[in-house]
Amino acid sequence: MLLPEPGMVVAQDGYGIPLLITRDKAGKIHLFLNACTHKGAALVDDCAARKWSTISCPYHAWAFGLDGRLIGVPRAESYANFDKTTRPLTRLPSQESGGLIWGILDPHAEADFSIVDNQIAVDFQHLGLPNWHLYGQRRFNLDANWKLVMEPFLEGYHVQRLHVNSIGPQGMDMFADVVGVADRFGLHTRQTSGRGNYKPEVLDDPQINIRNFVTHAYNLFPNTVVITSPYYTSVMIIMPVDAAHTRVDYYMLTETAPDNPKAEELYARSFTIIQDVFGNEDFKASELCHRGLASGAVPDVIYCGMEAAIPQFYEGIEGVLRAESQS
Ligand SMILES: [Fe+2]
């Protein structure tokens, strides 16, 4: 979606280390550090996706292939005993699955992607996500711990309350005030909740657009959220900056690029509404929660049955940290 075609390059600066993602001519994804192996200069200065056959450093024009090989060095004869093959881009382990690119932000780490669950990839293939169009994106900078930003996407309890003036009202048929079905795939969660118009019989019709009747909210461990809607799908990557700050990259995907004024108007309106709902309601709530918790005002917190996926999420984090500290 972000790199839909072979021969594309995009930088990602949200993780504290500069990342460069490429899709080579053969369509394979690569993840590198966005740093020239000459003197460390950032090769790509912004985060726009672009079509390039090589990546050229703006400083001394060292040129790299999209597979990371160093292929061009101006005045190479002026280096002593220089061997281009010894200075490729620094590679990080990566894998593409269900339209998403997974990476491990440590060049020395083993490429262990056992965390990526096949069922999620199958779901995303069925939803068509790998081929969807990136309609719009926006970055949010939040004053909250990243786990508190994740929480509202793990429960439906708040929907009729926090979103009472936007997507929550019963009359809008968008969400029912019920416990959703939460399925776990490894450390990932898929929550399925019927919209107001949902009836079990709708599933008998293979022609229906499931997104009109059911909302799927995926929490991909540890920090990605995917939520379906009738006309679009939201993808959010929730990146911790420090214990009290979080960066969220929000992406709105549509099945196709808008090809008529009505579709453009619908997508534009959806983009505005969803940013308002997430930005001014969910993210705002996370910041309010952070303020209260950081002050030490409450000794502990309590979760109800409609929020059951939240303690499971924390157990998952603790399990990973425990395993990490024992290894
Ligand atoms: Fe919400």
Coordinates of C-alpha atoms and ligand atoms in Angstrom, one line a residue:
M1 CA 0.0 0.0 0.0
L2 CA 2.8 2.4 0.9
L3 CA 5.2 0.9 -1.7
P4 CA 2.6 -0.5 -4.2
E5 CA 5.0 -1.1 -7.1
P6 CA 8.4 -2.6 -7.7
G7 CA 11.2 0.1 -7.7
M8 CA 9.9 2.2 -4.8
V9 CA 11.6 3.7 -1.8
V10 CA 10.3 5.4 1.4
A11 CA 12.0 6.6 4.6
Q12 CA 10.4 6.2 8.0
D13 CA 11.7 8.5 10.8
G14 CA 9.2 7.6 13.6
Y15 CA 11.2 5.0 15.4
G16 CA 14.2 6.9 16.7
I17 CA 16.5 5.2 14.2
P18 CA 16.4 6.3 10.6
L19 CA 14.8 3.6 8.4
L20 CA 14.6 3.1 4.7
I21 CA 12.2 0.7 3.1
T22 CA 12.5 -0.4 -0.5
R23 CA 10.7 -2.7 -2.9
D24 CA 13.2 -3.9 -5.5
K25 CA 12.6 -4.6 -9.2
A26 CA 11.5 -8.1 -8.4
G27 CA 9.0 -6.9 -5.8
K28 CA 10.9 -8.0 -2.8
I29 CA 10.9 -5.8 0.3
H30 CA 14.1 -4.7 2.1
L31 CA 14.6 -2.7 5.3
F32 CA 17.8 -0.7 5.8
L33 CA 19.1 2.1 7.9
N34 CA 18.6 5.4 6.1
A35 CA 22.3 6.3 6.3
C36 CA 25.0 6.4 3.7
T37 CA 27.8 3.9 4.5
H38 CA 30.3 6.6 3.5
K39 CA 29.8 9.2 6.3
G40 CA 26.3 8.4 7.6
A41 CA 24.3 11.1 5.8
A42 CA 20.6 10.4 5.6
L43 CA 20.0 9.2 2.0
V44 CA 16.3 10.2 1.9
D45 CA 15.4 13.4 3.7
D46 CA 11.6 13.1 3.9
C47 CA 9.1 10.3 4.2
A48 CA 7.4 10.5 0.8
A49 CA 7.2 7.3 -1.2
R50 CA 8.9 7.6 -4.6
K51 CA 9.9 5.6 -7.6
W52 CA 13.6 5.2 -7.9
S53 CA 15.9 2.7 -9.6
T54 CA 18.9 3.7 -7.4
I55 CA 19.3 5.7 -4.1
S56 CA 21.9 8.4 -4.5
C57 CA 23.4 10.1 -1.4
P58 CA 22.9 13.9 -1.7
Y59 CA 26.3 14.5 -0.1
H60 CA 28.9 12.7 -2.4
A61 CA 26.6 10.8 -4.7
W62 CA 27.4 7.3 -3.5
A63 CA 24.7 5.2 -5.2
F64 CA 23.0 2.2 -3.8
G65 CA 20.7 -0.4 -5.5
L66 CA 17.3 -1.0 -4.0
D67 CA 18.7 -4.3 -2.8
G68 CA 21.2 -2.3 -0.7
R69 CA 24.3 -3.0 -2.8
L70 CA 26.7 -0.1 -3.2
I71 CA 26.9 0.3 -6.9
G72 CA 28.5 3.6 -7.6
V73 CA 31.2 5.7 -5.9
P74 CA 32.5 8.8 -7.7
R75 CA 36.3 9.0 -7.9
A76 CA 36.5 5.5 -6.4
E77 CA 40.2 5.3 -7.4
S78 CA 41.0 8.0 -4.8
Y79 CA 40.2 5.6 -1.9
A80 CA 43.0 3.3 -0.8
N81 CA 42.3 -0.4 -1.5
F82 CA 38.6 0.3 -1.8
D83 CA 36.1 -2.6 -2.2
K84 CA 32.5 -1.5 -2.8
T85 CA 31.1 -4.9 -1.7
T86 CA 32.2 -4.2 1.9
R87 CA 30.0 -1.1 2.3
P88 CA 26.4 -2.1 1.4
L89 CA 23.5 -0.4 3.2
T90 CA 23.0 -1.7 6.8
R91 CA 20.2 -4.3 6.6
L92 CA 17.6 -5.0 9.2
P93 CA 15.5 -8.2 9.3
S94 CA 12.1 -7.6 7.5
Q95 CA 9.2 -9.6 6.2
E96 CA 6.1 -8.7 4.2
S97 CA 2.9 -10.3 5.3
G98 CA -0.8 -9.5 4.5
G99 CA 0.3 -6.2 3.0
L100 CA 2.2 -5.1 6.0
I101 CA 6.0 -4.8 6.4
W102 CA 7.3 -6.2 9.7
G103 CA 10.8 -5.2 10.8
I104 CA 13.2 -5.9 13.6
L105 CA 15.0 -2.7 14.5
D106 CA 18.3 -4.3 15.3
P107 CA 20.7 -5.2 12.5
H108 CA 22.3 -7.9 14.6
A109 CA 19.1 -9.6 15.6
E110 CA 18.1 -13.0 14.2
A111 CA 15.4 -12.7 11.6
D112 CA 12.8 -14.4 13.8
F113 CA 9.3 -13.6 12.5
S114 CA 7.5 -16.3 14.4
I115 CA 5.4 -13.5 15.9
V116 CA 3.8 -12.8 12.5
D117 CA 0.7 -15.0 12.4
N118 CA -0.6 -16.6 9.2
Q119 CA -4.2 -16.1 10.1
I120 CA -3.8 -12.4 10.2
A121 CA -2.2 -12.5 6.7
V122 CA -5.1 -14.7 5.5
D123 CA -7.6 -12.2 6.9
F124 CA -5.8 -9.2 5.3
Q125 CA -5.6 -11.0 1.9
H126 CA -9.4 -11.7 2.1
L127 CA -10.0 -8.0 3.0
G128 CA -7.9 -7.2 0.0
L129 CA -5.6 -4.9 2.1
P130 CA -2.3 -5.6 0.2
N131 CA -3.8 -4.0 -2.9
W132 CA -5.7 -1.1 -1.3
H133 CA -4.9 2.5 -2.2
L134 CA -3.2 4.8 0.3
Y135 CA -5.7 7.7 0.3
G136 CA -4.2 9.8 3.1
Q137 CA -1.9 9.8 6.1
R138 CA -1.2 11.9 9.1
R139 CA 1.2 11.9 12.0
F140 CA 0.0 12.6 15.6
N141 CA 2.4 13.5 18.4
L142 CA 0.8 12.7 21.7
D143 CA 1.6 13.3 25.4
A144 CA 0.9 9.8 26.5
N145 CA 2.6 6.5 27.0
W146 CA 2.2 4.3 23.9
K147 CA 0.3 1.6 25.8
L148 CA -2.4 4.0 26.8
V149 CA -2.7 5.0 23.1
M150 CA -3.2 1.4 22.3
E151 CA -5.9 0.8 25.0
P152 CA -8.9 2.4 23.3
F153 CA -8.4 0.1 20.3
L154 CA -8.6 -2.9 22.5
E155 CA -12.1 -2.4 23.9
G156 CA -15.6 -1.3 22.8
Y157 CA -16.7 -0.1 26.2
H158 CA -15.9 3.5 25.5
V159 CA -17.5 3.7 22.1
Q160 CA -21.0 4.8 23.1
R161 CA -19.6 7.1 25.7
L162 CA -16.4 8.8 24.5
H163 CA -17.7 8.9 21.0
V164 CA -21.2 10.0 22.0
N165 CA -21.1 13.1 19.7
S166 CA -19.4 11.4 16.7
I167 CA -19.6 7.7 15.8
G168 CA -21.1 6.4 19.0
P169 CA -24.8 7.3 18.8
Q170 CA -27.0 4.2 18.5
G171 CA -29.1 5.9 15.7
M172 CA -26.0 6.0 13.5
D173 CA -26.0 2.2 13.6
M174 CA -22.2 2.2 13.6
F175 CA -21.5 0.3 16.8
A176 CA -23.6 -1.7 19.1
D177 CA -22.9 -1.4 22.9
V178 CA -22.1 -5.1 23.2
V179 CA -19.2 -7.3 24.0
G180 CA -17.4 -8.0 20.8
V181 CA -15.9 -11.4 19.9
A182 CA -12.1 -11.3 20.6
D183 CA -10.0 -13.9 18.9
R184 CA -6.3 -14.3 19.7
F185 CA -3.7 -15.3 17.3
G186 CA -0.5 -15.6 19.2
L187 CA -0.1 -12.2 20.8
H188 CA -2.4 -10.5 18.3
T189 CA -6.0 -9.8 18.9
R190 CA -8.9 -9.6 16.4
Q191 CA -12.0 -8.1 17.7
T192 CA -15.2 -8.5 15.7
S193 CA -18.2 -6.5 16.6
G194 CA -21.6 -6.3 14.8
R195 CA -22.7 -2.8 13.7
G196 CA -26.2 -1.7 14.6
N197 CA -27.6 -3.2 11.4
Y198 CA -25.9 -6.6 12.0
K199 CA -28.0 -9.8 11.9
P200 CA -26.5 -13.3 11.7
E201 CA -28.4 -13.9 8.4
V202 CA -26.4 -11.3 6.6
L203 CA -23.5 -13.8 6.7
D204 CA -25.5 -16.2 4.5
D205 CA -25.1 -13.9 1.5
P206 CA -21.6 -14.4 0.0
Q207 CA -22.1 -11.2 -2.0
I208 CA -22.3 -8.9 1.0
N209 CA -19.6 -6.4 1.9
I210 CA -18.8 -7.7 5.4
R211 CA -17.5 -4.3 6.3
N212 CA -21.0 -2.8 6.1
F213 CA -22.2 -5.1 9.0
V214 CA -19.2 -5.9 11.0
T215 CA -16.2 -3.9 12.3
H216 CA -12.9 -5.8 12.6
A217 CA -10.3 -4.2 14.9
Y218 CA -6.9 -5.9 14.8
N219 CA -4.2 -5.2 17.4
L220 CA -1.0 -6.5 15.9
F221 CA 1.4 -7.0 18.7
P222 CA 3.0 -4.9 19.8
N223 CA 2.1 -1.6 18.2
T224 CA -0.1 -1.6 15.2
V225 CA -3.9 -1.2 14.9
V226 CA -6.0 -2.0 11.8
I227 CA -9.7 -1.2 11.8
T228 CA -12.2 -1.8 9.0
S229 CA -15.0 0.5 8.0
P230 CA -17.5 0.2 5.1
Y231 CA -15.5 2.6 2.8
Y232 CA -12.0 2.5 4.1
T233 CA -9.6 0.8 6.5
S234 CA -7.5 2.6 9.1
V235 CA -3.9 1.5 9.9
M236 CA -2.1 3.0 12.8
I237 CA 1.4 2.5 13.8
I238 CA 1.9 3.5 17.4
M239 CA 5.5 4.4 18.1
P240 CA 6.9 5.1 21.6
V241 CA 9.1 8.2 21.8
D242 CA 9.8 7.9 25.5
A243 CA 7.7 6.8 28.5
A244 CA 5.4 9.9 28.2
H245 CA 5.3 10.6 24.5
T246 CA 4.0 8.7 21.5
R247 CA 4.0 9.2 17.8
V248 CA 1.2 7.7 15.7
D249 CA 1.3 7.4 12.0
Y250 CA -2.2 7.1 10.7
Y251 CA -3.0 5.7 7.2
M252 CA -6.4 5.7 5.6
L253 CA -6.7 3.0 2.9
T254 CA -9.5 2.8 0.3
E255 CA -10.3 -0.1 -2.0
T256 CA -9.3 2.0 -5.0
A257 CA -8.2 5.5 -5.7
P258 CA -11.3 7.8 -6.0
D259 CA -12.2 7.9 -9.6
N260 CA -15.2 10.2 -9.5
P261 CA -16.2 13.3 -7.6
K262 CA -18.7 11.4 -5.4
A263 CA -16.1 8.9 -4.2
E264 CA -13.5 11.7 -3.7
E265 CA -16.1 13.6 -1.6
L266 CA -16.9 10.5 0.5
Y267 CA -13.3 9.6 1.1
A268 CA -12.4 13.2 2.0
R269 CA -15.2 13.4 4.4
S270 CA -14.3 10.1 6.0
F271 CA -10.7 11.2 6.3
T272 CA -11.7 14.3 8.2
I273 CA -14.2 12.5 10.4
I274 CA -11.8 9.6 11.4
Q275 CA -9.0 12.0 12.2
D276 CA -11.3 13.9 14.4
V277 CA -12.6 10.8 16.1
F278 CA -9.1 9.3 16.8
G279 CA -7.3 12.6 17.3
N280 CA -9.8 14.5 19.4
E281 CA -11.4 11.6 21.2
D282 CA -9.4 8.3 21.5
F283 CA -5.9 10.0 21.6
K284 CA -7.3 12.7 23.8
A285 CA -8.6 10.1 26.2
S286 CA -5.1 8.5 26.3
E287 CA -3.5 11.8 27.2
L288 CA -6.1 12.4 29.9
C289 CA -5.4 8.9 31.3
H290 CA -1.6 9.5 31.2
R291 CA -2.0 12.7 33.1
G292 CA -4.0 11.0 35.9
L293 CA -1.7 7.9 36.1
A294 CA 1.5 9.9 35.9
S295 CA 0.4 12.0 38.8
G296 CA 0.0 8.9 41.0
A297 CA -3.6 9.8 41.6
V298 CA -4.9 6.2 41.4
P299 CA -3.0 3.3 43.0
D300 CA -4.3 0.8 40.5
V301 CA -6.7 0.5 37.6
I302 CA -9.6 -1.9 37.0
Y303 CA -10.9 -3.4 33.8
C304 CA -14.3 -4.9 33.0
G305 CA -15.4 -7.8 30.8
M306 CA -15.8 -5.4 27.9
E307 CA -12.1 -4.5 28.3
A308 CA -10.8 -8.0 28.6
A309 CA -8.3 -7.7 25.7
I310 CA -6.4 -5.0 27.6
P311 CA -5.0 -7.1 30.5
Q312 CA -4.3 -9.8 27.8
F313 CA -2.2 -7.3 25.9
Y314 CA -0.2 -6.4 29.1
E315 CA 0.3 -10.1 29.8
G316 CA 1.7 -10.5 26.3
I317 CA 4.1 -7.6 26.8
E318 CA 5.2 -9.0 30.2
G319 CA 5.8 -12.4 28.7
V320 CA 8.0 -11.0 25.9
L321 CA 10.0 -8.9 28.4
R322 CA 10.4 -11.9 30.7
A323 CA 11.6 -14.1 27.9
E324 CA 14.0 -11.3 26.8
S325 CA 15.5 -10.9 30.2
Q326 CA 16.1 -14.6 30.5
S327 CA 17.8 -14.9 27.2
Ligands
FE1 FE -12.6 4.8 20.2

